[in-house]
């Protein structure tokens, strides 16, 4: 490879048609320009310029080379502009993975704030179960993921708990009288159960809670959306196992009633998962910083 600076000198000489003018534009001496061009011609074994009395003129070979050199420097300039955009957050991407419920009930206000502050950063969201999101983080298709904890440890990931989550059982008007006294796991298991799809971390957590009390459960209505579970619970089709923070308004308005178990449901956490061996993009780092600034208030 010929020295990059020689190509730069060649480009200026070709555009000005004068070695002295090229030297002035580059803030170097005219002999330095002549030397660089001579070295290029020797390295390529081709004559690039005709030496004229009033300057220089490209040979046919020189004109052919010029087209590639101009494209190359234009590409380098575009690369530098792109780096500047990424640094100033006037470009780039923010890629986040999470469940639909976490996007709606937790991430939405942060995404809105981030977009208003950095409107040129493209936001890409991908939804899925905790296992799917952690896999995307490892593959590098998302910058980080918001997941339900606990989850299996993975040496490729760093996982930090950032928010508490309290699950509960809720039912509509048909279950109003059931919300008066605590119910055993066996009692709760006799009601039609509205649960998230099998394999989800929330479903596994519910099944584990019941199994610890020697109760095996089966979903009567199995869905991939918390919001749909809530709607069916409001209709009285069964009791839904959901995070209490997602139904605060419905409980306050009397659209849903919380059924209290005799054995308390343990607190869970929301965690943020990232690749251990990579540095996040500036766009992702800025969103993470925005998110973490509120965490002392969120983790209660």
PDB file of C-alpha atoms in Angstrom:
ATOM      1  CA  UNK A   1       0.000   0.000   0.000  1.00  0.00           C
ATOM      2  CA  UNK A   2       1.289   3.436  -0.959  1.00  0.00           C
ATOM      3  CA  UNK A   3       1.389   5.990   1.835  1.00  0.00           C
ATOM      4  CA  UNK A   4      -2.068   7.565   2.282  1.00  0.00           C
ATOM      5  CA  UNK A   5      -0.582  11.064   2.377  1.00  0.00           C
ATOM      6  CA  UNK A   6       0.878  10.522  -1.099  1.00  0.00           C
ATOM      7  CA  UNK A   7      -2.630   9.929  -2.398  1.00  0.00           C
ATOM      8  CA  UNK A   8      -3.763  13.140  -0.748  1.00  0.00           C
ATOM      9  CA  UNK A   9      -0.935  15.039  -2.439  1.00  0.00           C
ATOM     10  CA  UNK A  10      -1.764  13.370  -5.761  1.00  0.00           C
ATOM     11  CA  UNK A  11      -5.406  14.447  -5.390  1.00  0.00           C
ATOM     12  CA  UNK A  12      -4.549  18.105  -4.758  1.00  0.00           C
ATOM     13  CA  UNK A  13      -2.014  18.182  -7.578  1.00  0.00           C
ATOM     14  CA  UNK A  14      -4.550  16.678  -9.972  1.00  0.00           C
ATOM     15  CA  UNK A  15      -7.241  19.158  -8.993  1.00  0.00           C
ATOM     16  CA  UNK A  16      -5.044  22.265  -9.122  1.00  0.00           C
ATOM     17  CA  UNK A  17      -2.873  21.198 -12.071  1.00  0.00           C
ATOM     18  CA  UNK A  18       0.003  22.913 -10.302  1.00  0.00           C
ATOM     19  CA  UNK A  19       2.465  21.489  -7.798  1.00  0.00           C
ATOM     20  CA  UNK A  20       3.089  24.843  -6.118  1.00  0.00           C
ATOM     21  CA  UNK A  21      -0.635  25.454  -5.569  1.00  0.00           C
ATOM     22  CA  UNK A  22      -1.055  21.922  -4.267  1.00  0.00           C
ATOM     23  CA  UNK A  23       1.770  22.547  -1.796  1.00  0.00           C
ATOM     24  CA  UNK A  24       0.118  25.780  -0.633  1.00  0.00           C
ATOM     25  CA  UNK A  25      -3.227  24.032  -0.061  1.00  0.00           C
ATOM     26  CA  UNK A  26      -1.508  21.273   1.916  1.00  0.00           C
ATOM     27  CA  UNK A  27       0.815  23.642   3.845  1.00  0.00           C
ATOM     28  CA  UNK A  28       3.930  21.766   2.736  1.00  0.00           C
ATOM     29  CA  UNK A  29       6.803  22.631   0.429  1.00  0.00           C
ATOM     30  CA  UNK A  30       6.714  22.226  -3.345  1.00  0.00           C
ATOM     31  CA  UNK A  31       9.684  19.797  -3.297  1.00  0.00           C
ATOM     32  CA  UNK A  32       7.698  17.601  -0.883  1.00  0.00           C
ATOM     33  CA  UNK A  33       4.858  17.455  -3.420  1.00  0.00           C
ATOM     34  CA  UNK A  34       7.262  16.608  -6.253  1.00  0.00           C
ATOM     35  CA  UNK A  35       8.948  13.919  -4.167  1.00  0.00           C
ATOM     36  CA  UNK A  36       5.650  12.274  -3.183  1.00  0.00           C
ATOM     37  CA  UNK A  37       4.435  12.107  -6.781  1.00  0.00           C
ATOM     38  CA  UNK A  38       7.772  10.739  -7.956  1.00  0.00           C
ATOM     39  CA  UNK A  39       7.619   8.039  -5.268  1.00  0.00           C
ATOM     40  CA  UNK A  40       4.078   7.110  -6.304  1.00  0.00           C
ATOM     41  CA  UNK A  41       5.051   6.825  -9.949  1.00  0.00           C
ATOM     42  CA  UNK A  42       7.988   4.608  -9.040  1.00  0.00           C
ATOM     43  CA  UNK A  43       5.860   2.412  -6.778  1.00  0.00           C
ATOM     44  CA  UNK A  44       3.165   2.009  -9.448  1.00  0.00           C
ATOM     45  CA  UNK A  45       5.653   1.860 -12.322  1.00  0.00           C
ATOM     46  CA  UNK A  46       3.422   4.319 -14.174  1.00  0.00           C
ATOM     47  CA  UNK A  47       3.634   7.963 -15.180  1.00  0.00           C
ATOM     48  CA  UNK A  48       0.804   9.900 -13.541  1.00  0.00           C
ATOM     49  CA  UNK A  49       1.462  13.449 -14.736  1.00  0.00           C
ATOM     50  CA  UNK A  50       2.764  15.204 -17.811  1.00  0.00           C
ATOM     51  CA  UNK A  51       5.158  17.934 -16.666  1.00  0.00           C
ATOM     52  CA  UNK A  52       4.268  21.143 -18.493  1.00  0.00           C
ATOM     53  CA  UNK A  53       5.854  24.595 -18.451  1.00  0.00           C
ATOM     54  CA  UNK A  54       2.948  26.057 -16.475  1.00  0.00           C
ATOM     55  CA  UNK A  55       2.012  23.082 -14.338  1.00  0.00           C
ATOM     56  CA  UNK A  56       1.091  19.422 -14.615  1.00  0.00           C
ATOM     57  CA  UNK A  57      -1.544  17.440 -16.481  1.00  0.00           C
ATOM     58  CA  UNK A  58      -2.816  13.960 -15.705  1.00  0.00           C
ATOM     59  CA  UNK A  59      -1.835  11.134 -17.990  1.00  0.00           C
ATOM     60  CA  UNK A  60      -4.464   8.610 -19.029  1.00  0.00           C
ATOM     61  CA  UNK A  61      -3.284   6.360 -16.197  1.00  0.00           C
ATOM     62  CA  UNK A  62      -3.404   9.317 -13.802  1.00  0.00           C
ATOM     63  CA  UNK A  63      -7.002  10.084 -14.747  1.00  0.00           C
ATOM     64  CA  UNK A  64      -7.965   6.478 -14.142  1.00  0.00           C
ATOM     65  CA  UNK A  65      -6.348   6.560 -10.692  1.00  0.00           C
ATOM     66  CA  UNK A  66      -7.943   9.912  -9.837  1.00  0.00           C
ATOM     67  CA  UNK A  67     -11.453   8.466 -10.051  1.00  0.00           C
ATOM     68  CA  UNK A  68     -10.631   5.890  -7.372  1.00  0.00           C
ATOM     69  CA  UNK A  69      -8.732   8.347  -5.167  1.00  0.00           C
ATOM     70  CA  UNK A  70     -11.642  10.823  -5.218  1.00  0.00           C
ATOM     71  CA  UNK A  71     -14.082   8.068  -4.231  1.00  0.00           C
ATOM     72  CA  UNK A  72     -11.769   6.874  -1.473  1.00  0.00           C
ATOM     73  CA  UNK A  73     -11.335  10.292   0.126  1.00  0.00           C
ATOM     74  CA  UNK A  74     -15.050  11.014  -0.234  1.00  0.00           C
ATOM     75  CA  UNK A  75     -15.737   7.778   1.632  1.00  0.00           C
ATOM     76  CA  UNK A  76     -13.238   8.678   4.354  1.00  0.00           C
ATOM     77  CA  UNK A  77     -14.844  12.109   4.714  1.00  0.00           C
ATOM     78  CA  UNK A  78     -18.251  10.472   5.003  1.00  0.00           C
ATOM     79  CA  UNK A  79     -16.840   8.161   7.666  1.00  0.00           C
ATOM     80  CA  UNK A  80     -15.522  11.115   9.659  1.00  0.00           C
ATOM     81  CA  UNK A  81     -18.882  12.874   9.395  1.00  0.00           C
ATOM     82  CA  UNK A  82     -20.597   9.701  10.580  1.00  0.00           C
ATOM     83  CA  UNK A  83     -18.277   9.493  13.576  1.00  0.00           C
ATOM     84  CA  UNK A  84     -19.088  13.106  14.387  1.00  0.00           C
ATOM     85  CA  UNK A  85     -22.812  12.354  14.198  1.00  0.00           C
ATOM     86  CA  UNK A  86     -22.432   9.359  16.488  1.00  0.00           C
ATOM     87  CA  UNK A  87     -20.402  11.415  18.949  1.00  0.00           C
ATOM     88  CA  UNK A  88     -22.965  14.229  18.954  1.00  0.00           C
ATOM     89  CA  UNK A  89     -25.916  11.795  18.940  1.00  0.00           C
ATOM     90  CA  UNK A  90     -27.205  13.300  15.699  1.00  0.00           C
ATOM     91  CA  UNK A  91     -27.167   9.820  14.204  1.00  0.00           C
ATOM     92  CA  UNK A  92     -26.820   6.171  15.162  1.00  0.00           C
ATOM     93  CA  UNK A  93     -29.204   3.617  16.655  1.00  0.00           C
ATOM     94  CA  UNK A  94     -30.572   2.601  20.028  1.00  0.00           C
ATOM     95  CA  UNK A  95     -31.573  -1.089  20.089  1.00  0.00           C
ATOM     96  CA  UNK A  96     -33.524  -2.425  23.068  1.00  0.00           C
ATOM     97  CA  UNK A  97     -35.174  -5.756  23.737  1.00  0.00           C
ATOM     98  CA  UNK A  98     -37.963  -6.272  26.287  1.00  0.00           C
ATOM     99  CA  UNK A  99     -41.429  -7.710  26.746  1.00  0.00           C
ATOM    100  CA  UNK A 100     -44.455  -5.770  25.524  1.00  0.00           C
ATOM    101  CA  UNK A 101     -45.510  -5.093  29.106  1.00  0.00           C
ATOM    102  CA  UNK A 102     -42.123  -3.656  30.042  1.00  0.00           C
ATOM    103  CA  UNK A 103     -42.161  -1.396  26.993  1.00  0.00           C
ATOM    104  CA  UNK A 104     -45.627  -0.106  27.898  1.00  0.00           C
ATOM    105  CA  UNK A 105     -45.496   0.072  31.681  1.00  0.00           C
ATOM    106  CA  UNK A 106     -41.839   0.880  32.270  1.00  0.00           C
ATOM    107  CA  UNK A 107     -39.799   1.971  29.251  1.00  0.00           C
ATOM    108  CA  UNK A 108     -42.349   4.129  27.440  1.00  0.00           C
ATOM    109  CA  UNK A 109     -41.675   7.435  29.280  1.00  0.00           C
ATOM    110  CA  UNK A 110     -37.900   6.981  28.973  1.00  0.00           C
ATOM    111  CA  UNK A 111     -38.105   6.257  25.258  1.00  0.00           C
ATOM    112  CA  UNK A 112     -40.285   9.331  24.808  1.00  0.00           C
ATOM    113  CA  UNK A 113     -37.836  11.515  26.747  1.00  0.00           C
ATOM    114  CA  UNK A 114     -34.846  10.109  24.862  1.00  0.00           C
ATOM    115  CA  UNK A 115     -36.460  10.624  21.455  1.00  0.00           C
ATOM    116  CA  UNK A 116     -37.299  14.237  22.272  1.00  0.00           C
ATOM    117  CA  UNK A 117     -33.725  14.883  23.398  1.00  0.00           C
ATOM    118  CA  UNK A 118     -32.021  12.983  20.552  1.00  0.00           C
ATOM    119  CA  UNK A 119     -34.526  12.921  17.659  1.00  0.00           C
ATOM    120  CA  UNK A 120     -31.886  11.903  15.085  1.00  0.00           C
ATOM    121  CA  UNK A 121     -31.055   8.632  16.863  1.00  0.00           C
ATOM    122  CA  UNK A 122     -33.079   5.791  15.368  1.00  0.00           C
ATOM    123  CA  UNK A 123     -34.849   3.707  18.021  1.00  0.00           C
ATOM    124  CA  UNK A 124     -35.249  -0.006  17.282  1.00  0.00           C
ATOM    125  CA  UNK A 125     -37.310  -2.128  19.681  1.00  0.00           C
ATOM    126  CA  UNK A 126     -37.641  -5.881  19.719  1.00  0.00           C
ATOM    127  CA  UNK A 127     -40.075  -7.771  21.979  1.00  0.00           C
ATOM    128  CA  UNK A 128     -39.888 -11.289  23.346  1.00  0.00           C
ATOM    129  CA  UNK A 129     -39.586 -13.517  26.379  1.00  0.00           C
ATOM    130  CA  UNK A 130     -36.674 -13.155  28.793  1.00  0.00           C
ATOM    131  CA  UNK A 131     -34.865 -16.139  27.233  1.00  0.00           C
ATOM    132  CA  UNK A 132     -35.269 -14.648  23.750  1.00  0.00           C
ATOM    133  CA  UNK A 133     -34.084 -11.203  24.819  1.00  0.00           C
ATOM    134  CA  UNK A 134     -30.963 -12.514  26.570  1.00  0.00           C
ATOM    135  CA  UNK A 135     -30.097 -14.494  23.433  1.00  0.00           C
ATOM    136  CA  UNK A 136     -30.383 -11.344  21.293  1.00  0.00           C
ATOM    137  CA  UNK A 137     -28.126  -9.487  23.703  1.00  0.00           C
ATOM    138  CA  UNK A 138     -25.507 -12.234  23.386  1.00  0.00           C
ATOM    139  CA  UNK A 139     -25.815 -12.202  19.595  1.00  0.00           C
ATOM    140  CA  UNK A 140     -25.382  -8.431  19.568  1.00  0.00           C
ATOM    141  CA  UNK A 141     -28.662  -7.716  17.783  1.00  0.00           C
ATOM    142  CA  UNK A 142     -29.769  -5.476  20.668  1.00  0.00           C
ATOM    143  CA  UNK A 143     -27.621  -3.169  22.797  1.00  0.00           C
ATOM    144  CA  UNK A 144     -29.226  -4.339  26.011  1.00  0.00           C
ATOM    145  CA  UNK A 145     -32.383  -6.002  27.250  1.00  0.00           C
ATOM    146  CA  UNK A 146     -34.857  -5.446  30.059  1.00  0.00           C
ATOM    147  CA  UNK A 147     -35.685  -8.839  31.551  1.00  0.00           C
ATOM    148  CA  UNK A 148     -37.536 -10.424  34.440  1.00  0.00           C
ATOM    149  CA  UNK A 149     -35.391 -11.871  37.219  1.00  0.00           C
ATOM    150  CA  UNK A 150     -34.385 -14.344  38.385  1.00  0.00           C
ATOM    151  CA  UNK A 151     -32.809 -15.842  35.300  1.00  0.00           C
ATOM    152  CA  UNK A 152     -29.946 -18.265  34.780  1.00  0.00           C
ATOM    153  CA  UNK A 153     -26.470 -16.780  35.118  1.00  0.00           C
ATOM    154  CA  UNK A 154     -24.519 -16.459  31.894  1.00  0.00           C
ATOM    155  CA  UNK A 155     -20.762 -15.718  31.728  1.00  0.00           C
ATOM    156  CA  UNK A 156     -21.315 -13.663  28.565  1.00  0.00           C
ATOM    157  CA  UNK A 157     -23.736 -11.255  30.237  1.00  0.00           C
ATOM    158  CA  UNK A 158     -23.792  -8.676  32.982  1.00  0.00           C
ATOM    159  CA  UNK A 159     -27.218  -8.477  34.614  1.00  0.00           C
ATOM    160  CA  UNK A 160     -28.126  -5.737  37.072  1.00  0.00           C
ATOM    161  CA  UNK A 161     -31.374  -5.578  39.016  1.00  0.00           C
ATOM    162  CA  UNK A 162     -32.893  -2.118  38.626  1.00  0.00           C
ATOM    163  CA  UNK A 163     -36.528  -2.306  39.735  1.00  0.00           C
ATOM    164  CA  UNK A 164     -38.697  -4.340  42.097  1.00  0.00           C
ATOM    165  CA  UNK A 165     -41.760  -6.178  40.856  1.00  0.00           C
ATOM    166  CA  UNK A 166     -44.604  -7.519  43.012  1.00  0.00           C
ATOM    167  CA  UNK A 167     -46.908 -10.055  41.407  1.00  0.00           C
ATOM    168  CA  UNK A 168     -50.503 -10.655  42.429  1.00  0.00           C
ATOM    169  CA  UNK A 169     -53.724 -12.464  41.528  1.00  0.00           C
ATOM    170  CA  UNK A 170     -56.567 -10.287  40.290  1.00  0.00           C
ATOM    171  CA  UNK A 171     -60.135 -10.934  39.182  1.00  0.00           C
ATOM    172  CA  UNK A 172     -63.121  -8.920  38.056  1.00  0.00           C
ATOM    173  CA  UNK A 173     -66.451  -8.238  39.773  1.00  0.00           C
ATOM    174  CA  UNK A 174     -67.220 -11.966  39.863  1.00  0.00           C
ATOM    175  CA  UNK A 175     -64.345 -12.401  42.317  1.00  0.00           C
ATOM    176  CA  UNK A 176     -65.106  -9.455  44.546  1.00  0.00           C
ATOM    177  CA  UNK A 177     -66.228 -11.614  47.462  1.00  0.00           C
ATOM    178  CA  UNK A 178     -63.098 -13.790  47.101  1.00  0.00           C
ATOM    179  CA  UNK A 179     -60.902 -10.786  47.870  1.00  0.00           C
ATOM    180  CA  UNK A 180     -62.116 -10.579  51.482  1.00  0.00           C
ATOM    181  CA  UNK A 181     -60.163 -13.416  53.098  1.00  0.00           C
ATOM    182  CA  UNK A 182     -56.720 -14.920  52.282  1.00  0.00           C
ATOM    183  CA  UNK A 183     -56.802 -17.933  49.987  1.00  0.00           C
ATOM    184  CA  UNK A 184     -54.517 -20.948  49.903  1.00  0.00           C
ATOM    185  CA  UNK A 185     -52.619 -21.929  46.757  1.00  0.00           C
ATOM    186  CA  UNK A 186     -55.018 -24.852  46.430  1.00  0.00           C
ATOM    187  CA  UNK A 187     -57.999 -22.483  46.569  1.00  0.00           C
ATOM    188  CA  UNK A 188     -56.473 -20.202  43.924  1.00  0.00           C
ATOM    189  CA  UNK A 189     -55.654 -23.159  41.710  1.00  0.00           C
ATOM    190  CA  UNK A 190     -59.326 -24.124  41.593  1.00  0.00           C
ATOM    191  CA  UNK A 191     -60.257 -20.891  39.806  1.00  0.00           C
ATOM    192  CA  UNK A 192     -59.849 -20.517  36.038  1.00  0.00           C
ATOM    193  CA  UNK A 193     -56.289 -19.250  35.638  1.00  0.00           C
ATOM    194  CA  UNK A 194     -55.277 -16.585  33.134  1.00  0.00           C
ATOM    195  CA  UNK A 195     -51.524 -16.947  32.591  1.00  0.00           C
ATOM    196  CA  UNK A 196     -48.799 -15.800  30.269  1.00  0.00           C
ATOM    197  CA  UNK A 197     -47.599 -18.302  27.681  1.00  0.00           C
ATOM    198  CA  UNK A 198     -45.585 -21.333  28.725  1.00  0.00           C
ATOM    199  CA  UNK A 199     -41.866 -20.728  28.908  1.00  0.00           C
ATOM    200  CA  UNK A 200     -42.133 -17.079  29.893  1.00  0.00           C
ATOM    201  CA  UNK A 201     -40.305 -16.122  33.085  1.00  0.00           C
ATOM    202  CA  UNK A 202     -43.560 -14.924  34.695  1.00  0.00           C
ATOM    203  CA  UNK A 203     -45.309 -18.225  33.899  1.00  0.00           C
ATOM    204  CA  UNK A 204     -42.407 -20.237  35.291  1.00  0.00           C
ATOM    205  CA  UNK A 205     -42.404 -18.078  38.430  1.00  0.00           C
ATOM    206  CA  UNK A 206     -46.138 -18.671  38.967  1.00  0.00           C
ATOM    207  CA  UNK A 207     -45.791 -22.413  38.421  1.00  0.00           C
ATOM    208  CA  UNK A 208     -42.868 -22.536  40.857  1.00  0.00           C
ATOM    209  CA  UNK A 209     -44.846 -20.661  43.522  1.00  0.00           C
ATOM    210  CA  UNK A 210     -47.709 -23.152  43.242  1.00  0.00           C
ATOM    211  CA  UNK A 211     -45.405 -26.202  43.115  1.00  0.00           C
ATOM    212  CA  UNK A 212     -43.688 -25.131  46.352  1.00  0.00           C
ATOM    213  CA  UNK A 213     -47.103 -25.617  47.944  1.00  0.00           C
ATOM    214  CA  UNK A 214     -47.660 -28.953  46.204  1.00  0.00           C
ATOM    215  CA  UNK A 215     -50.192 -27.556  43.736  1.00  0.00           C
ATOM    216  CA  UNK A 216     -50.008 -28.304  40.012  1.00  0.00           C
ATOM    217  CA  UNK A 217     -51.729 -25.760  37.793  1.00  0.00           C
ATOM    218  CA  UNK A 218     -52.932 -25.536  34.229  1.00  0.00           C
ATOM    219  CA  UNK A 219     -53.806 -22.365  32.365  1.00  0.00           C
ATOM    220  CA  UNK A 220     -57.417 -21.965  31.271  1.00  0.00           C
ATOM    221  CA  UNK A 221     -56.485 -18.961  29.144  1.00  0.00           C
ATOM    222  CA  UNK A 222     -52.895 -18.692  27.973  1.00  0.00           C
ATOM    223  CA  UNK A 223     -51.772 -15.515  26.218  1.00  0.00           C
ATOM    224  CA  UNK A 224     -48.590 -13.679  25.299  1.00  0.00           C
ATOM    225  CA  UNK A 225     -49.894 -10.286  26.419  1.00  0.00           C
ATOM    226  CA  UNK A 226     -50.293  -8.986  29.975  1.00  0.00           C
ATOM    227  CA  UNK A 227     -52.784  -6.393  28.740  1.00  0.00           C
ATOM    228  CA  UNK A 228     -55.031  -9.090  27.282  1.00  0.00           C
ATOM    229  CA  UNK A 229     -54.856 -11.090  30.507  1.00  0.00           C
ATOM    230  CA  UNK A 230     -55.997  -7.983  32.382  1.00  0.00           C
ATOM    231  CA  UNK A 231     -58.885  -7.430  29.970  1.00  0.00           C
ATOM    232  CA  UNK A 232     -60.094 -11.030  30.309  1.00  0.00           C
ATOM    233  CA  UNK A 233     -59.816 -10.787  34.094  1.00  0.00           C
ATOM    234  CA  UNK A 234     -62.001  -7.659  34.023  1.00  0.00           C
ATOM    235  CA  UNK A 235     -64.599  -9.661  32.091  1.00  0.00           C
ATOM    236  CA  UNK A 236     -64.664 -12.221  34.930  1.00  0.00           C
ATOM    237  CA  UNK A 237     -63.281 -15.121  32.905  1.00  0.00           C
ATOM    238  CA  UNK A 238     -60.823 -16.074  35.650  1.00  0.00           C
ATOM    239  CA  UNK A 239     -58.030 -14.718  37.805  1.00  0.00           C
ATOM    240  CA  UNK A 240     -54.882 -13.348  36.213  1.00  0.00           C
ATOM    241  CA  UNK A 241     -51.357 -13.561  37.561  1.00  0.00           C
ATOM    242  CA  UNK A 242     -49.843 -10.152  36.809  1.00  0.00           C
ATOM    243  CA  UNK A 243     -47.530  -7.521  38.235  1.00  0.00           C
ATOM    244  CA  UNK A 244     -49.437  -5.296  40.633  1.00  0.00           C
ATOM    245  CA  UNK A 245     -47.919  -2.115  39.207  1.00  0.00           C
ATOM    246  CA  UNK A 246     -49.602  -2.924  35.873  1.00  0.00           C
ATOM    247  CA  UNK A 247     -53.111  -2.913  37.379  1.00  0.00           C
ATOM    248  CA  UNK A 248     -52.867  -0.055  39.888  1.00  0.00           C
ATOM    249  CA  UNK A 249     -55.525   2.005  38.126  1.00  0.00           C
ATOM    250  CA  UNK A 250     -57.937  -0.906  37.649  1.00  0.00           C
ATOM    251  CA  UNK A 251     -57.652  -1.805  41.353  1.00  0.00           C
ATOM    252  CA  UNK A 252     -58.250   1.806  42.386  1.00  0.00           C
ATOM    253  CA  UNK A 253     -61.326   2.085  40.143  1.00  0.00           C
ATOM    254  CA  UNK A 254     -62.828  -1.204  41.312  1.00  0.00           C
ATOM    255  CA  UNK A 255     -62.527  -2.857  37.921  1.00  0.00           C
ATOM    256  CA  UNK A 256     -60.305  -5.551  39.415  1.00  0.00           C
ATOM    257  CA  UNK A 257     -59.915  -7.018  42.887  1.00  0.00           C
ATOM    258  CA  UNK A 258     -56.751  -8.477  44.386  1.00  0.00           C
ATOM    259  CA  UNK A 259     -56.989 -11.962  45.844  1.00  0.00           C
ATOM    260  CA  UNK A 260     -54.675 -12.332  48.822  1.00  0.00           C
ATOM    261  CA  UNK A 261     -52.815 -15.649  49.162  1.00  0.00           C
ATOM    262  CA  UNK A 262     -52.048 -17.105  52.589  1.00  0.00           C
ATOM    263  CA  UNK A 263     -48.422 -17.565  51.473  1.00  0.00           C
ATOM    264  CA  UNK A 264     -46.924 -14.297  50.248  1.00  0.00           C
ATOM    265  CA  UNK A 265     -45.703 -14.132  46.662  1.00  0.00           C
ATOM    266  CA  UNK A 266     -41.963 -13.283  46.721  1.00  0.00           C
ATOM    267  CA  UNK A 267     -40.784 -10.020  45.235  1.00  0.00           C
ATOM    268  CA  UNK A 268     -39.141 -10.213  41.817  1.00  0.00           C
ATOM    269  CA  UNK A 269     -36.901  -7.764  39.988  1.00  0.00           C
ATOM    270  CA  UNK A 270     -36.526  -6.242  36.570  1.00  0.00           C
ATOM    271  CA  UNK A 271     -32.945  -6.410  35.356  1.00  0.00           C
ATOM    272  CA  UNK A 272     -30.911  -4.881  32.573  1.00  0.00           C
ATOM    273  CA  UNK A 273     -28.764  -7.331  30.602  1.00  0.00           C
ATOM    274  CA  UNK A 274     -25.760  -6.359  28.472  1.00  0.00           C
ATOM    275  CA  UNK A 275     -22.841  -8.106  26.796  1.00  0.00           C
ATOM    276  CA  UNK A 276     -19.910  -8.424  29.184  1.00  0.00           C
ATOM    277  CA  UNK A 277     -17.207  -8.203  26.517  1.00  0.00           C
ATOM    278  CA  UNK A 278     -18.369  -5.176  24.527  1.00  0.00           C
ATOM    279  CA  UNK A 279     -18.594  -1.436  25.008  1.00  0.00           C
ATOM    280  CA  UNK A 280     -22.055   0.005  24.276  1.00  0.00           C
ATOM    281  CA  UNK A 281     -22.506   2.555  21.523  1.00  0.00           C
ATOM    282  CA  UNK A 282     -22.694   6.192  22.590  1.00  0.00           C
ATOM    283  CA  UNK A 283     -26.426   6.182  21.821  1.00  0.00           C
ATOM    284  CA  UNK A 284     -26.989   3.128  24.033  1.00  0.00           C
ATOM    285  CA  UNK A 285     -24.710   4.443  26.784  1.00  0.00           C
ATOM    286  CA  UNK A 286     -26.652   7.716  26.935  1.00  0.00           C
ATOM    287  CA  UNK A 287     -30.000   5.891  27.274  1.00  0.00           C
ATOM    288  CA  UNK A 288     -28.551   3.631  29.970  1.00  0.00           C
ATOM    289  CA  UNK A 289     -27.315   6.710  31.818  1.00  0.00           C
ATOM    290  CA  UNK A 290     -30.781   8.290  31.579  1.00  0.00           C
ATOM    291  CA  UNK A 291     -32.401   5.106  32.867  1.00  0.00           C
ATOM    292  CA  UNK A 292     -30.023   4.594  35.757  1.00  0.00           C
ATOM    293  CA  UNK A 293     -30.390   8.200  36.932  1.00  0.00           C
ATOM    294  CA  UNK A 294     -33.904   7.319  38.142  1.00  0.00           C
ATOM    295  CA  UNK A 295     -33.117   3.927  39.620  1.00  0.00           C
ATOM    296  CA  UNK A 296     -32.682   5.002  43.278  1.00  0.00           C
ATOM    297  CA  UNK A 297     -36.288   6.210  43.158  1.00  0.00           C
ATOM    298  CA  UNK A 298     -37.554   3.129  41.331  1.00  0.00           C
ATOM    299  CA  UNK A 299     -35.992   0.382  43.420  1.00  0.00           C
ATOM    300  CA  UNK A 300     -38.224   0.373  46.494  1.00  0.00           C
TER     301      UNK A 300
END
